[in-house]
Amino acid sequence: MPTGGVVSSGGASSIDGSADASGTGGTSVVDGPAGTGGSGGTTAACGTAHSVVEFAIPTANSMAAGIAAGPDGNLWFAEYHGNKIGRITTSGTITEFPILTTYGGPEGITAGPDGNLWFAEYSYGKIGRITTAGAVTEFQVPGTSFPWRIATGPDGNLWFTDLIGDKIGRITTAGTITEFSVPTASTEPSGITVGPDGALWFTETLAGQIGRVTTTGTMTEFPIPTASGQPQDIALGPDGALWFTEIAGGKIGRMTTTGDTTEFPIPTLVSGPGGIVVGPDGRLWFSETSGNKVGYITTSGAICEIAIPTETSLPQGIAVGPDGNIWITESDGNKIGRVNP
């Protein structure tokens, strides 16, 4: 049931787009070792000097989480502790919009098929919608729910993971919600994306599996080779395969639509890969929550890692901006980072 949307007061805080003083570099380069579970994994250096520029978020300790490109040419991000949705221009100007529910805990965010941004409110079990002008509407998920990540489906609806409820949810742009139970119990479904087959693919973090759900709710599950790898986020690669991060295993995985999986270890020993996205260069870009780096992997398995200037910044969300750059959220650093691919 919608709770009714109100327009925030034009974005309560705003700063200019001047780069953080430390954001002029970050060009640590390493080679990627051979993958396991299949062929590939060739080693290759980055080859290009990738710079990282950082922009401070106005709200202190906002704990920025998910980030997505909006239809207005800006990047939009969720502030879990700040309880706001932020907007950053490609030049770095940040505006923040409070959500309606106090302590709602916004996490994942995506551009919807209706020209709005849709986000998951983990703490109070709601799905939110924000217009590019800042008007917020919230929809309560039935029962006990903990929405985590959200993606636009091929059917024109929004699909989200229910982290603790072990469900995959679907919400229409009008706010009608349906949930489908994951077959395996206590899986913690996390990342979600659209596959090349017209289905939604998602990670099951605690079960060590990748799940597939059709738009009618039929589910299939595929185990990954490293059962304790804890798959986190997932993205459709340019090769038609599903690519995912293993936050505990320190690997990037590749799965075909038939469930065949190859894993590639990340050179940094304790990397904790989190978010993953396809870059404009055809590589898969990922954040390293523990390694404090941004990396990419080619479809043949070569890995490059780039250091983030701010130490222990805890990079999480990752997206491609309309400017062709890679944008990340730095949860502990309280910044938004921009990386040239």
mmCIF file of C-alpha atoms in Angstrom:
data_model
loop_
_atom_site.group_PDB
_atom_site.id
_atom_site.type_symbol
_atom_site.label_atom_id
_atom_site.label_comp_id
_atom_site.label_asym_id
_atom_site.label_seq_id
_atom_site.Cartn_x
_atom_site.Cartn_y
_atom_site.Cartn_z
ATOM 1 C CA MET A 1 0.000 0.000 0.000
ATOM 2 C CA PRO A 2 1.444 3.383 -0.907
ATOM 3 C CA THR A 3 2.052 5.746 1.972
ATOM 4 C CA GLY A 4 1.860 8.846 -0.189
ATOM 5 C CA GLY A 5 4.719 10.802 -1.687
ATOM 6 C CA VAL A 6 5.874 14.248 -0.770
ATOM 7 C CA VAL A 7 8.351 16.490 -2.472
ATOM 8 C CA SER A 8 11.451 17.144 -0.380
ATOM 9 C CA SER A 9 12.532 20.722 0.032
ATOM 10 C CA GLY A 10 14.657 20.882 -3.063
ATOM 11 C CA GLY A 11 17.505 18.820 -1.660
ATOM 12 C CA ALA A 12 18.420 19.887 1.838
ATOM 13 C CA SER A 13 22.155 20.020 1.292
ATOM 14 C CA SER A 14 24.316 20.710 -1.702
ATOM 15 C CA ILE A 15 28.018 21.132 -2.320
ATOM 16 C CA ASP A 16 30.000 22.027 -5.368
ATOM 17 C CA GLY A 17 31.865 19.478 -7.388
ATOM 18 C CA SER A 18 35.411 20.168 -6.281
ATOM 19 C CA ALA A 19 37.479 17.017 -6.041
ATOM 20 C CA ASP A 20 38.765 15.763 -2.722
ATOM 21 C CA ALA A 21 42.386 16.736 -2.195
ATOM 22 C CA SER A 22 43.459 13.123 -2.148
ATOM 23 C CA GLY A 23 41.571 12.198 -5.304
ATOM 24 C CA THR A 24 44.205 12.693 -7.929
ATOM 25 C CA GLY A 25 45.554 9.207 -8.305
ATOM 26 C CA GLY A 26 45.166 5.612 -7.289
ATOM 27 C CA THR A 27 46.998 3.721 -9.986
ATOM 28 C CA SER A 28 48.125 0.578 -8.178
ATOM 29 C CA VAL A 29 48.350 -2.104 -10.857
ATOM 30 C CA VAL A 30 48.633 -5.855 -10.466
ATOM 31 C CA ASP A 31 48.238 -8.838 -12.732
ATOM 32 C CA GLY A 32 45.417 -11.336 -12.637
ATOM 33 C CA PRO A 33 46.253 -15.019 -11.968
ATOM 34 C CA ALA A 34 44.720 -17.913 -13.820
ATOM 35 C CA GLY A 35 41.144 -18.763 -12.960
ATOM 36 C CA THR A 36 39.937 -22.005 -11.386
ATOM 37 C CA GLY A 37 37.181 -24.259 -12.555
ATOM 38 C CA GLY A 38 37.818 -23.704 -16.246
ATOM 39 C CA SER A 39 40.135 -22.324 -18.852
ATOM 40 C CA GLY A 40 41.098 -18.678 -19.126
ATOM 41 C CA GLY A 41 42.443 -16.382 -16.469
ATOM 42 C CA THR A 42 45.341 -15.033 -18.479
ATOM 43 C CA THR A 43 47.533 -12.445 -16.794
ATOM 44 C CA ALA A 44 47.789 -8.904 -18.083
ATOM 45 C CA ALA A 45 48.686 -5.564 -16.512
ATOM 46 C CA CYS A 46 46.174 -2.708 -16.548
ATOM 47 C CA GLY A 47 47.944 -1.012 -19.428
ATOM 48 C CA THR A 48 46.247 2.332 -18.716
ATOM 49 C CA ALA A 49 46.729 4.726 -15.803
ATOM 50 C CA HIS A 50 43.327 4.878 -14.122
ATOM 51 C CA SER A 51 42.760 7.890 -11.870
ATOM 52 C CA VAL A 52 40.309 8.058 -8.977
ATOM 53 C CA VAL A 53 38.606 11.337 -8.025
ATOM 54 C CA GLU A 54 36.508 11.520 -4.848
ATOM 55 C CA PHE A 55 33.635 13.807 -3.819
ATOM 56 C CA ALA A 56 32.604 14.221 -0.181
ATOM 57 C CA ILE A 57 28.966 13.525 0.741
ATOM 58 C CA PRO A 58 27.429 16.444 2.721
ATOM 59 C CA THR A 59 25.765 14.242 5.364
ATOM 60 C CA ALA A 60 28.320 12.814 7.805
ATOM 61 C CA ASN A 61 28.410 9.022 8.191
ATOM 62 C CA SER A 62 25.814 8.595 5.464
ATOM 63 C CA MET A 63 27.026 5.065 4.605
ATOM 64 C CA ALA A 64 26.374 5.287 0.887
ATOM 65 C CA ALA A 65 25.359 1.928 -0.552
ATOM 66 C CA GLY A 66 23.834 1.325 -3.983
ATOM 67 C CA ILE A 67 24.371 3.667 -6.926
ATOM 68 C CA ALA A 68 22.783 3.861 -10.372
ATOM 69 C CA ALA A 69 22.715 6.096 -13.419
ATOM 70 C CA GLY A 70 19.481 8.055 -13.693
ATOM 71 C CA PRO A 71 17.510 9.082 -16.768
ATOM 72 C CA ASP A 72 18.439 12.719 -16.102
ATOM 73 C CA GLY A 73 22.143 12.312 -16.804
ATOM 74 C CA ASN A 74 23.115 12.151 -13.125
ATOM 75 C CA LEU A 75 24.089 9.381 -10.706
ATOM 76 C CA TRP A 76 21.740 8.516 -7.848
ATOM 77 C CA PHE A 77 22.786 6.728 -4.666
ATOM 78 C CA ALA A 78 21.240 5.403 -1.457
ATOM 79 C CA GLU A 79 22.406 6.563 1.969
ATOM 80 C CA TYR A 80 21.767 3.756 4.463
ATOM 81 C CA HIS A 81 22.588 5.717 7.620
ATOM 82 C CA GLY A 82 21.830 9.140 6.166
ATOM 83 C CA ASN A 83 18.307 7.930 5.333
ATOM 84 C CA LYS A 84 18.429 9.876 2.104
ATOM 85 C CA ILE A 85 18.719 9.425 -1.625
ATOM 86 C CA GLY A 86 21.599 11.392 -3.088
ATOM 87 C CA ARG A 87 22.108 12.768 -6.561
ATOM 88 C CA ILE A 88 25.519 13.629 -7.972
ATOM 89 C CA THR A 89 26.195 15.319 -11.272
ATOM 90 C CA THR A 90 29.070 14.122 -13.414
ATOM 91 C CA SER A 91 30.995 17.216 -12.315
ATOM 92 C CA GLY A 92 30.511 16.306 -8.664
ATOM 93 C CA THR A 93 27.674 18.477 -7.322
ATOM 94 C CA ILE A 94 25.699 16.538 -4.700
ATOM 95 C CA THR A 95 22.082 17.072 -3.638
ATOM 96 C CA GLU A 96 20.340 14.940 -1.022
ATOM 97 C CA PHE A 97 16.648 14.094 -0.612
ATOM 98 C CA PRO A 98 15.338 12.661 2.695
ATOM 99 C CA ILE A 99 13.086 9.614 2.399
ATOM 100 C CA LEU A 100 9.730 9.450 4.185
ATOM 101 C CA THR A 101 10.375 6.679 6.707
ATOM 102 C CA THR A 102 12.730 7.509 9.562
ATOM 103 C CA TYR A 103 15.565 4.951 9.722
ATOM 104 C CA GLY A 104 14.300 3.298 6.546
ATOM 105 C CA GLY A 105 17.807 2.194 5.599
ATOM 106 C CA PRO A 106 17.840 2.629 1.802
ATOM 107 C CA GLU A 107 20.221 0.149 0.175
ATOM 108 C CA GLY A 108 19.898 -0.835 -3.476
ATOM 109 C CA ILE A 109 18.775 1.600 -6.170
ATOM 110 C CA THR A 110 18.029 1.348 -9.878
ATOM 111 C CA ALA A 111 16.521 3.348 -12.728
ATOM 112 C CA GLY A 112 12.967 2.210 -13.364
ATOM 113 C CA PRO A 113 11.104 1.823 -16.657
ATOM 114 C CA ASP A 114 8.902 4.797 -15.722
ATOM 115 C CA GLY A 115 11.661 7.418 -15.647
ATOM 116 C CA ASN A 116 11.969 7.338 -11.849
ATOM 117 C CA LEU A 117 14.540 5.846 -9.477
ATOM 118 C CA TRP A 118 13.455 2.900 -7.349
ATOM 119 C CA PHE A 119 15.168 1.845 -4.134
ATOM 120 C CA ALA A 120 14.989 -0.824 -1.434
ATOM 121 C CA GLU A 121 14.445 0.168 2.206
ATOM 122 C CA TYR A 122 16.055 -2.608 4.204
ATOM 123 C CA SER A 123 15.184 -1.603 7.756
ATOM 124 C CA TYR A 124 11.414 -1.181 7.416
ATOM 125 C CA GLY A 125 10.551 -3.476 4.531
ATOM 126 C CA LYS A 126 9.564 -0.958 1.902
ATOM 127 C CA ILE A 127 10.260 -0.187 -1.728
ATOM 128 C CA GLY A 128 10.693 3.484 -2.499
ATOM 129 C CA ARG A 129 10.291 5.542 -5.647
ATOM 130 C CA ILE A 130 11.836 8.958 -6.195
ATOM 131 C CA THR A 131 11.297 11.224 -9.159
ATOM 132 C CA THR A 132 14.217 13.146 -10.625
ATOM 133 C CA ALA A 133 12.681 16.221 -8.969
ATOM 134 C CA GLY A 134 12.925 14.549 -5.560
ATOM 135 C CA ALA A 135 9.323 13.469 -4.844
ATOM 136 C CA VAL A 136 9.316 10.261 -2.782
ATOM 137 C CA THR A 137 6.644 7.554 -2.544
ATOM 138 C CA GLU A 138 6.971 4.369 -0.484
ATOM 139 C CA PHE A 139 5.279 0.982 -0.807
ATOM 140 C CA GLN A 140 5.134 -1.478 2.102
ATOM 141 C CA VAL A 141 6.191 -5.047 1.325
ATOM 142 C CA PRO A 142 3.698 -7.535 2.871
ATOM 143 C CA GLY A 143 4.780 -9.445 5.968
ATOM 144 C CA THR A 144 8.288 -9.308 7.402
ATOM 145 C CA SER A 145 10.654 -8.217 4.666
ATOM 146 C CA PHE A 146 14.183 -6.877 4.311
ATOM 147 C CA PRO A 147 14.600 -5.618 0.709
ATOM 148 C CA TRP A 148 18.242 -5.375 -0.332
ATOM 149 C CA ARG A 149 18.925 -4.950 -4.053
ATOM 150 C CA ILE A 150 16.610 -4.002 -6.890
ATOM 151 C CA ALA A 151 16.659 -4.198 -10.697
ATOM 152 C CA THR A 152 14.335 -3.442 -13.590
ATOM 153 C CA GLY A 153 13.008 -6.617 -15.146
ATOM 154 C CA PRO A 154 12.323 -7.420 -18.814
ATOM 155 C CA ASP A 155 8.595 -7.392 -18.030
ATOM 156 C CA GLY A 156 8.502 -3.697 -17.125
ATOM 157 C CA ASN A 157 8.373 -4.376 -13.383
ATOM 158 C CA LEU A 158 10.940 -3.898 -10.628
ATOM 159 C CA TRP A 159 12.441 -6.994 -9.012
ATOM 160 C CA PHE A 160 14.117 -7.054 -5.614
ATOM 161 C CA THR A 161 15.841 -9.433 -3.243
ATOM 162 C CA ASP A 162 14.474 -9.987 0.265
ATOM 163 C CA LEU A 163 17.697 -10.643 2.170
ATOM 164 C CA ILE A 164 16.326 -12.167 5.379
ATOM 165 C CA GLY A 165 12.928 -13.235 4.073
ATOM 166 C CA ASP A 166 14.516 -15.572 1.479
ATOM 167 C CA LYS A 167 12.264 -14.286 -1.267
ATOM 168 C CA ILE A 168 12.439 -12.526 -4.599
ATOM 169 C CA GLY A 169 9.917 -9.738 -4.926
ATOM 170 C CA ARG A 170 8.244 -8.075 -7.875
ATOM 171 C CA ILE A 171 6.655 -4.635 -7.778
ATOM 172 C CA THR A 172 4.755 -2.978 -10.586
ATOM 173 C CA THR A 173 5.240 0.718 -11.241
ATOM 174 C CA ALA A 174 1.790 1.185 -9.699
ATOM 175 C CA GLY A 175 3.002 -0.408 -6.464
ATOM 176 C CA THR A 176 1.506 -3.917 -6.553
ATOM 177 C CA ILE A 177 3.895 -6.359 -4.853
ATOM 178 C CA THR A 178 4.218 -10.122 -5.280
ATOM 179 C CA GLU A 179 6.887 -12.280 -3.616
ATOM 180 C CA PHE A 180 8.263 -15.697 -4.573
ATOM 181 C CA SER A 181 10.021 -17.929 -2.024
ATOM 182 C CA VAL A 182 13.537 -19.165 -2.781
ATOM 183 C CA PRO A 183 13.589 -23.012 -2.657
ATOM 184 C CA THR A 184 16.619 -23.222 -0.356
ATOM 185 C CA ALA A 185 16.061 -21.852 3.141
ATOM 186 C CA SER A 186 18.341 -19.284 4.824
ATOM 187 C CA THR A 187 20.101 -18.259 1.615
ATOM 188 C CA GLU A 188 20.221 -14.460 1.957
ATOM 189 C CA PRO A 189 19.428 -13.520 -1.665
ATOM 190 C CA SER A 190 21.457 -10.412 -2.408
ATOM 191 C CA GLY A 191 22.352 -9.123 -5.901
ATOM 192 C CA ILE A 192 19.917 -9.332 -8.811
ATOM 193 C CA THR A 193 20.130 -8.667 -12.551
ATOM 194 C CA VAL A 194 18.412 -9.484 -15.831
ATOM 195 C CA GLY A 195 19.835 -12.434 -17.733
ATOM 196 C CA PRO A 196 20.144 -12.945 -21.493
ATOM 197 C CA ASP A 197 17.295 -15.457 -21.330
ATOM 198 C CA GLY A 198 14.590 -13.061 -20.125
ATOM 199 C CA ALA A 199 14.805 -14.306 -16.529
ATOM 200 C CA LEU A 200 16.139 -12.616 -13.394
ATOM 201 C CA TRP A 201 19.357 -13.982 -11.896
ATOM 202 C CA PHE A 202 20.322 -13.476 -8.281
ATOM 203 C CA THR A 203 22.966 -14.465 -5.759
ATOM 204 C CA GLU A 204 22.293 -16.625 -2.703
ATOM 205 C CA THR A 205 25.026 -15.456 -0.356
ATOM 206 C CA LEU A 206 24.804 -17.980 2.482
ATOM 207 C CA ALA A 207 23.885 -20.943 0.293
ATOM 208 C CA GLY A 208 26.768 -20.482 -2.157
ATOM 209 C CA GLN A 209 24.376 -20.582 -5.091
ATOM 210 C CA ILE A 210 23.155 -18.539 -8.019
ATOM 211 C CA GLY A 211 19.414 -18.464 -8.498
ATOM 212 C CA ARG A 212 17.246 -17.907 -11.549
ATOM 213 C CA VAL A 213 13.614 -16.805 -11.498
ATOM 214 C CA THR A 214 11.329 -16.395 -14.471
ATOM 215 C CA THR A 215 8.940 -13.463 -14.647
ATOM 216 C CA THR A 216 6.180 -15.876 -13.605
ATOM 217 C CA GLY A 217 8.086 -16.980 -10.493
ATOM 218 C CA THR A 218 9.607 -20.334 -11.445
ATOM 219 C CA MET A 219 12.989 -20.797 -9.770
ATOM 220 C CA THR A 220 16.137 -22.790 -10.456
ATOM 221 C CA GLU A 221 19.313 -22.832 -8.340
ATOM 222 C CA PHE A 222 22.918 -23.515 -9.346
ATOM 223 C CA PRO A 223 25.715 -24.160 -6.817
ATOM 224 C CA ILE A 224 29.049 -22.410 -7.335
ATOM 225 C CA PRO A 225 32.358 -24.321 -7.052
ATOM 226 C CA THR A 226 33.472 -22.464 -3.910
ATOM 227 C CA ALA A 227 30.545 -23.243 -1.619
ATOM 228 C CA SER A 228 31.779 -20.837 1.060
ATOM 229 C CA GLY A 229 32.478 -18.033 -1.448
ATOM 230 C CA GLN A 230 29.359 -16.055 -0.506
ATOM 231 C CA PRO A 231 28.281 -14.655 -3.897
ATOM 232 C CA GLN A 232 27.283 -11.028 -3.464
ATOM 233 C CA ASP A 233 26.440 -9.021 -6.571
ATOM 234 C CA ILE A 234 25.752 -10.123 -10.144
ATOM 235 C CA ALA A 235 25.734 -8.584 -13.623
ATOM 236 C CA LEU A 236 25.122 -9.687 -17.190
ATOM 237 C CA GLY A 237 28.387 -9.697 -19.115
ATOM 238 C CA PRO A 238 28.916 -8.730 -22.755
ATOM 239 C CA ASP A 239 29.617 -12.407 -23.473
ATOM 240 C CA GLY A 240 26.092 -13.461 -22.471
ATOM 241 C CA ALA A 241 27.245 -14.992 -19.181
ATOM 242 C CA LEU A 242 26.390 -13.957 -15.630
ATOM 243 C CA TRP A 243 29.332 -12.517 -13.691
ATOM 244 C CA PHE A 244 29.294 -12.341 -9.905
ATOM 245 C CA THR A 245 31.456 -11.377 -6.946
ATOM 246 C CA GLU A 246 32.383 -13.739 -4.117
ATOM 247 C CA ILE A 247 32.856 -11.527 -1.081
ATOM 248 C CA ALA A 248 34.245 -14.273 1.172
ATOM 249 C CA GLY A 249 36.027 -16.269 -1.534
ATOM 250 C CA GLY A 250 37.885 -13.298 -3.007
ATOM 251 C CA LYS A 251 36.940 -14.352 -6.518
ATOM 252 C CA ILE A 252 34.996 -13.251 -9.555
ATOM 253 C CA GLY A 253 32.734 -15.925 -10.944
ATOM 254 C CA ARG A 254 31.316 -16.489 -14.413
ATOM 255 C CA MET A 255 28.244 -18.647 -14.964
ATOM 256 C CA THR A 256 26.526 -19.621 -18.196
ATOM 257 C CA THR A 257 22.754 -19.901 -18.380
ATOM 258 C CA THR A 258 23.179 -23.675 -18.050
ATOM 259 C CA GLY A 259 25.042 -23.287 -14.754
ATOM 260 C CA ASP A 260 28.606 -23.958 -15.925
ATOM 261 C CA THR A 261 30.879 -21.881 -13.705
ATOM 262 C CA THR A 262 34.438 -20.574 -13.836
ATOM 263 C CA GLU A 263 36.044 -18.719 -10.933
ATOM 264 C CA PHE A 264 38.932 -16.249 -11.070
ATOM 265 C CA PRO A 265 40.855 -15.403 -7.882
ATOM 266 C CA ILE A 266 41.522 -11.717 -7.262
ATOM 267 C CA PRO A 267 45.240 -10.989 -6.702
ATOM 268 C CA THR A 268 44.669 -9.085 -3.439
ATOM 269 C CA LEU A 269 44.430 -11.794 -0.795
ATOM 270 C CA VAL A 270 41.655 -10.212 1.300
ATOM 271 C CA SER A 271 39.728 -8.294 -1.333
ATOM 272 C CA GLY A 272 36.073 -8.800 -0.407
ATOM 273 C CA PRO A 273 34.591 -8.038 -3.851
ATOM 274 C CA GLY A 274 31.164 -6.434 -3.549
ATOM 275 C CA GLY A 275 29.455 -4.682 -6.445
ATOM 276 C CA ILE A 276 29.939 -5.526 -10.127
ATOM 277 C CA VAL A 277 28.919 -3.818 -13.363
ATOM 278 C CA VAL A 278 29.725 -3.992 -17.065
ATOM 279 C CA GLY A 279 31.881 -1.054 -18.133
ATOM 280 C CA PRO A 280 31.749 0.831 -21.428
ATOM 281 C CA ASP A 281 34.992 -0.945 -22.307
ATOM 282 C CA GLY A 282 33.371 -4.401 -22.209
ATOM 283 C CA ARG A 283 35.121 -5.328 -18.960
ATOM 284 C CA LEU A 284 33.446 -6.241 -15.701
ATOM 285 C CA TRP A 285 34.245 -3.643 -13.034
ATOM 286 C CA PHE A 286 33.972 -4.496 -9.355
ATOM 287 C CA SER A 287 34.495 -2.924 -5.942
ATOM 288 C CA GLU A 288 36.741 -4.444 -3.273
ATOM 289 C CA THR A 289 35.224 -3.751 0.147
ATOM 290 C CA SER A 290 38.226 -5.145 2.045
ATOM 291 C CA GLY A 291 40.969 -4.483 -0.503
ATOM 292 C CA ASN A 292 39.985 -0.803 -0.766
ATOM 293 C CA LYS A 293 40.306 -0.973 -4.513
ATOM 294 C CA VAL A 294 38.320 -0.949 -7.713
ATOM 295 C CA GLY A 295 39.118 -3.665 -10.197
ATOM 296 C CA TYR A 296 38.126 -5.002 -13.550
ATOM 297 C CA ILE A 297 38.224 -8.393 -15.180
ATOM 298 C CA THR A 298 38.166 -9.062 -18.897
ATOM 299 C CA THR A 299 35.929 -11.791 -20.276
ATOM 300 C CA SER A 300 39.076 -13.877 -20.723
ATOM 301 C CA GLY A 301 39.928 -13.544 -17.019
ATOM 302 C CA ALA A 302 42.682 -10.886 -16.844
ATOM 303 C CA ILE A 303 42.338 -8.777 -13.699
ATOM 304 C CA CYS A 304 43.469 -5.216 -12.936
ATOM 305 C CA GLU A 305 43.192 -3.498 -9.537
ATOM 306 C CA ILE A 306 43.217 0.240 -8.816
ATOM 307 C CA ALA A 307 43.813 1.653 -5.316
ATOM 308 C CA ILE A 308 41.356 4.163 -3.836
ATOM 309 C CA PRO A 309 43.054 7.264 -2.381
ATOM 310 C CA THR A 310 41.065 7.307 0.878
ATOM 311 C CA GLU A 311 42.184 4.472 3.151
ATOM 312 C CA THR A 312 39.579 2.022 4.504
ATOM 313 C CA SER A 313 36.878 3.713 2.452
ATOM 314 C CA LEU A 314 34.831 0.493 2.054
ATOM 315 C CA PRO A 315 33.810 0.805 -1.609
ATOM 316 C CA GLN A 316 30.485 -0.894 -2.237
ATOM 317 C CA GLY A 317 28.084 0.189 -4.956
ATOM 318 C CA ILE A 318 29.328 0.560 -8.518
ATOM 319 C CA ALA A 319 27.735 1.911 -11.685
ATOM 320 C CA VAL A 320 28.570 3.305 -15.100
ATOM 321 C CA GLY A 321 27.824 6.995 -15.449
ATOM 322 C CA PRO A 322 26.459 8.776 -18.514
ATOM 323 C CA ASP A 323 29.946 10.259 -18.880
ATOM 324 C CA GLY A 324 31.416 6.804 -19.492
ATOM 325 C CA ASN A 325 33.226 6.732 -16.145
ATOM 326 C CA ILE A 326 32.898 4.178 -13.354
ATOM 327 C CA TRP A 327 31.252 5.551 -10.205
ATOM 328 C CA ILE A 328 31.456 3.997 -6.748
ATOM 329 C CA THR A 329 30.094 4.596 -3.277
ATOM 330 C CA GLU A 330 32.619 4.698 -0.428
ATOM 331 C CA SER A 331 30.585 3.702 2.614
ATOM 332 C CA ASP A 332 33.161 4.347 5.330
ATOM 333 C CA GLY A 333 34.971 7.105 3.447
ATOM 334 C CA ASN A 334 31.645 8.962 3.076
ATOM 335 C CA LYS A 335 32.457 9.824 -0.513
ATOM 336 C CA ILE A 336 31.463 9.102 -4.076
ATOM 337 C CA GLY A 337 34.351 8.055 -6.283
ATOM 338 C CA ARG A 338 34.820 8.437 -10.030
ATOM 339 C CA VAL A 339 37.225 6.228 -11.998
ATOM 340 C CA ASN A 340 38.186 6.674 -15.620
ATOM 341 C CA PRO A 341 37.991 3.263 -17.374
#
